[in-house]
XYZ file of C-alpha atoms in Angstrom:
330
model
C -62.750 30.499 32.960
C -58.805 31.041 33.955
C -56.614 32.517 30.969
C -53.250 31.521 31.420
C -52.406 35.060 31.801
C -48.553 34.290 33.727
C -47.954 32.412 29.798
C -48.895 35.223 28.079
C -47.075 37.818 30.109
C -44.124 35.848 30.044
C -44.547 35.923 25.780
C -44.591 39.247 25.696
C -41.509 40.195 27.881
C -39.678 38.392 25.122
C -41.322 40.478 22.125
C -40.781 44.430 21.044
C -43.225 44.404 17.820
C -46.731 42.791 17.602
C -48.570 42.185 14.609
C -52.204 41.326 15.444
C -54.454 40.658 12.325
C -58.465 39.537 12.191
C -60.017 37.372 9.868
C -61.003 39.430 6.897
C -63.741 42.028 6.146
C -63.777 42.544 10.058
C -67.189 42.521 11.264
C -67.290 44.337 14.661
C -66.489 41.297 16.801
C -63.392 40.718 15.217
C -62.838 44.860 14.556
C -63.207 45.476 18.336
C -61.605 42.929 19.363
C -58.731 43.439 17.309
C -58.366 46.958 18.063
C -58.356 46.413 22.025
C -55.821 43.648 21.186
C -53.486 46.548 19.861
C -54.224 49.231 22.789
C -53.719 46.204 25.328
C -50.216 45.548 24.133
C -48.763 48.544 23.374
C -50.105 48.826 26.931
C -48.126 46.329 28.167
C -44.844 48.031 26.020
C -45.032 46.640 22.875
C -45.139 48.114 19.736
C -48.512 46.787 17.803
C -49.779 46.987 14.819
C -53.720 46.281 13.239
C -54.808 44.851 9.963
C -57.747 44.218 9.125
C -57.517 41.739 5.651
C -59.691 43.397 2.841
C -60.721 45.792 4.724
C -63.704 47.009 7.241
C -67.700 45.759 7.235
C -69.928 48.158 6.406
C -71.444 47.707 9.990
C -67.698 48.499 11.841
C -67.411 51.661 9.884
C -71.129 52.337 11.005
C -70.600 52.480 14.300
C -67.715 54.114 14.022
C -68.881 57.029 11.929
C -71.850 57.461 14.704
C -69.584 57.972 17.374
C -66.607 59.564 16.074
C -64.208 57.290 17.005
C -61.062 57.421 15.099
C -59.136 54.425 12.911
C -55.538 54.588 11.744
C -56.238 52.314 9.213
C -51.900 52.052 8.090
C -51.200 48.910 7.534
C -47.392 48.637 9.923
C -47.690 44.442 10.530
C -44.952 43.503 8.232
C -42.043 40.221 8.802
C -40.065 42.093 11.326
C -42.682 40.907 13.789
C -42.160 39.282 16.659
C -45.408 37.999 17.606
C -48.706 37.191 15.087
C -52.356 37.607 16.990
C -54.997 36.674 15.193
C -58.153 37.033 17.015
C -61.119 36.405 15.935
C -59.239 33.722 13.463
C -60.386 30.021 13.010
C -58.172 28.728 10.489
C -55.565 30.487 8.318
C -58.250 30.303 5.396
C -59.431 33.630 6.576
C -56.311 35.915 6.644
C -55.500 35.841 2.821
C -52.523 36.730 2.084
C -51.041 38.196 5.399
C -51.107 34.126 6.133
C -47.193 34.758 4.666
C -46.508 37.962 7.421
C -46.311 34.465 10.340
C -44.531 32.123 8.326
C -42.349 30.208 11.680
C -43.335 32.952 14.468
C -44.696 33.373 17.710
C -48.456 33.021 17.451
C -50.916 33.995 19.638
C -54.942 33.462 19.777
C -57.814 35.589 21.278
C -61.274 33.614 20.504
C -63.922 32.196 21.363
C -64.425 29.421 18.544
C -62.034 26.077 18.282
C -59.127 26.423 15.854
C -58.082 24.764 13.324
C -54.890 24.531 11.422
C -53.106 26.527 13.495
C -50.977 26.068 15.936
C -50.493 28.570 18.322
C -47.849 28.967 21.217
C -51.130 30.717 23.182
C -54.481 29.560 23.032
C -56.474 32.591 25.298
C -59.954 31.341 24.000
C -63.154 30.840 25.975
C -66.030 28.763 23.807
C -68.546 29.728 26.165
C -67.729 33.936 25.992
C -70.085 34.968 23.726
C -67.681 36.823 21.454
C -64.143 37.734 20.256
C -64.108 41.249 22.887
C -65.701 39.529 25.785
C -62.400 37.184 26.253
C -60.249 40.197 25.371
C -62.226 42.269 27.636
C -62.100 39.739 30.034
C -57.996 39.162 29.723
C -57.159 43.608 29.349
C -59.506 43.241 33.481
C -57.400 39.801 35.142
C -54.415 42.164 33.582
C -55.544 45.088 35.769
C -55.160 46.983 32.102
C -58.164 49.732 32.273
C -58.929 50.607 28.456
C -59.511 53.606 26.956
C -62.934 55.189 26.136
C -63.800 54.851 22.454
C -61.854 51.040 23.555
C -65.105 49.894 25.385
C -66.915 51.553 23.392
C -65.407 49.398 20.731
C -66.020 46.286 23.065
C -69.020 46.740 24.076
C -70.661 46.849 20.640
C -68.497 44.194 20.138
C -69.859 41.820 22.224
C -73.644 43.766 21.740
C -73.625 42.378 17.754
C -72.464 38.006 18.458
C -74.716 37.396 21.421
C -77.682 38.786 19.715
C -78.694 41.861 22.125
C -76.965 39.992 25.231
C -79.392 37.444 24.427
C -77.128 34.750 24.264
C -75.323 36.306 27.757
C -73.915 34.307 30.262
C -73.528 35.992 34.083
C -69.618 37.166 33.095
C -70.912 38.740 29.895
C -72.564 41.634 32.299
C -70.050 41.576 34.585
C -67.738 42.910 31.973
C -69.934 44.736 30.221
C -70.480 46.847 33.064
C -66.481 47.797 33.417
C -67.302 48.609 29.870
C -69.232 50.899 30.325
C -67.648 52.752 33.168
C -64.764 52.858 31.050
C -66.339 54.101 28.273
C -68.234 56.961 30.271
C -70.965 56.479 27.083
C -74.494 56.610 27.659
C -75.102 52.998 26.550
C -78.638 54.202 24.914
C -76.100 56.072 22.007
C -74.114 52.514 21.932
C -77.328 50.808 20.992
C -78.515 53.201 18.261
C -74.946 53.393 16.975
C -75.655 49.443 15.963
C -78.670 50.594 13.865
C -78.144 50.718 10.818
C -79.391 51.467 6.956
C -78.839 48.292 4.869
C -77.045 49.318 1.185
C -78.865 48.618 -1.928
C -76.439 46.218 -3.425
C -76.734 44.194 0.042
C -80.454 43.918 -0.386
C -80.199 43.308 -3.377
C -77.879 40.162 -2.794
C -80.065 39.266 0.050
C -83.341 39.444 -2.424
C -81.443 37.366 -5.865
C -80.336 35.010 -2.699
C -83.636 34.421 -1.578
C -85.019 34.323 -5.001
C -82.585 30.734 -5.669
C -82.750 29.230 -2.082
C -83.849 25.697 -2.417
C -85.545 24.532 1.464
C -85.041 20.974 2.240
C -87.011 18.737 5.230
C -85.404 16.243 7.335
C -87.619 15.733 10.120
C -88.787 18.419 11.908
C -85.293 20.893 11.043
C -85.583 23.243 7.515
C -81.926 23.266 5.644
C -81.686 26.258 2.859
C -79.387 26.109 0.081
C -78.170 29.316 -1.394
C -75.740 31.042 -3.392
C -74.437 34.490 -4.117
C -71.359 36.936 -4.850
C -71.251 38.923 -2.129
C -72.389 39.605 1.620
C -72.752 35.806 1.810
C -73.356 36.245 6.523
C -76.005 38.519 5.442
C -78.480 36.090 3.473
C -77.402 33.230 5.424
C -78.447 35.242 8.727
C -81.314 36.350 7.136
C -82.099 32.530 5.964
C -82.273 32.187 9.941
C -84.542 34.883 10.327
C -86.932 33.242 7.525
C -87.443 29.808 9.009
C -84.461 28.052 8.298
C -82.853 26.016 11.054
C -79.618 25.356 8.900
C -78.677 28.315 6.424
C -76.238 27.281 3.413
C -74.332 30.105 1.262
C -72.215 29.537 -1.241
C -69.919 32.250 -3.395
C -68.063 31.381 -5.919
C -64.586 34.170 -6.301
C -61.823 34.560 -8.455
C -59.314 31.659 -7.077
C -61.520 30.278 -3.947
C -65.456 28.594 -3.405
C -66.476 29.903 -0.162
C -69.079 28.104 1.956
C -71.488 30.454 4.932
C -72.626 28.085 7.719
C -75.534 29.980 10.099
C -78.184 27.300 12.613
C -80.072 28.240 15.238
C -80.335 27.053 18.740
C -83.224 24.518 17.744
C -81.365 22.388 16.061
C -77.651 22.969 18.565
C -77.858 20.440 20.221
C -78.321 17.389 17.281
C -75.931 19.650 14.760
C -72.918 21.393 15.310
C -71.496 23.705 11.983
C -67.924 22.854 12.876
C -68.253 19.786 13.022
C -69.761 19.667 9.545
C -67.576 22.216 7.769
C -64.298 19.957 9.494
C -65.522 17.495 7.320
C -66.028 19.451 4.370
C -62.652 20.871 4.638
C -61.000 17.574 4.454
C -63.263 15.885 1.866
C -62.420 19.192 -0.501
C -58.755 19.955 0.739
C -60.219 23.028 1.950
C -59.554 25.284 5.330
C -62.779 25.741 6.788
C -64.218 25.816 10.788
C -66.142 28.201 13.502
C -68.297 26.698 16.289
C -71.338 25.289 16.514
C -74.158 27.871 15.095
C -71.746 29.446 12.786
C -69.034 28.484 10.091
C -66.893 28.892 7.503
C -64.982 26.859 4.477
C -62.406 27.824 1.498
C -62.047 25.622 -0.546
C -58.623 26.525 -3.954
C -60.128 25.092 -6.390
C -63.073 24.913 -9.132
C -65.476 23.801 -7.317
C -69.549 23.865 -8.801
C -71.426 26.006 -5.899
C -74.287 23.617 -6.091
C -71.797 20.263 -5.426
C -70.546 21.827 -1.857
C -74.290 22.494 -1.855
C -75.159 19.156 -2.197
C -72.561 17.980 -0.543
C -73.208 20.137 2.395
C -76.754 18.504 2.815
C -75.384 14.772 2.588
C -73.126 15.128 5.650
C -75.745 16.892 7.658
C -77.958 14.452 6.730
C -75.312 11.900 8.492
C -75.738 13.884 11.014
C -79.136 13.884 11.999
C -79.082 10.345 10.884
C -82.458 10.913 7.969
C -81.999 11.994 4.457
C -84.055 15.091 2.743
C -87.087 15.802 0.896
C -86.731 19.043 -1.189
C -90.058 21.407 0.229
C -92.234 22.590 -3.092
C -95.150 25.405 -3.512
């Protein structure tokens, strides 16, 4: 993948202050990419700040604590920024109130997803990369910028997290991992061990409730699973996939919106792209959604029954697979 490094450098020459924003409740990949983007901008002579809508996930906090990595969570992103850098953000719906900071400013995106309803001045995107962390590491390496030990360590964690512990790695992934390991100066086993976390009671309870509410449908030899919870939607969706679902759809109601999280496995990948399904849902419900083939999200700023949303998503999947579903019963 050839990134537009010259165009990036050209944009940065006319920039003094940059605001780096991740998607809300950042996971390890999003946080690592944002942390690295901030450091990269600083080393290129810009004043840069990082903000995380809704704060860090438990996964990130555990990783930082186990490896004694300090993070200043003070937010200095405001309207005075010349440049907005979005990392691991495929739609404005993932930014909450921080979308107001963007205004008419120049936007640069670092990601491994295709973006929707965002028109950046520069999109540094590689859909074949395992993670946003891999993308920013390749960019930093291409610009000849050596990242700090803590940043390299975070990027290793981000790559491991989003690649399924390298199960989805490509040759370039191992090349950039070797570069990062040298910069980190850490024992690889320590980084792996830091990714093992004890799941909180509330998350375990959300998983249990979600599994009890789960409805399963069969389309040929594919199993489509639907459920709803009020928190830990992604955790439940991942659990449903590990339990045997080919597609997991989890809806949740919040104060001013309804959200839908989708996950799928490689088995159905040739037949179905969640990004296409969620784009269709976004248009139908006048919401904002997107992602990539095996993971997607949707936000609807309206009061919509979660069952209505889930059934409509199931109908869209039926259309994509070209057959009707049947309910799986005991």
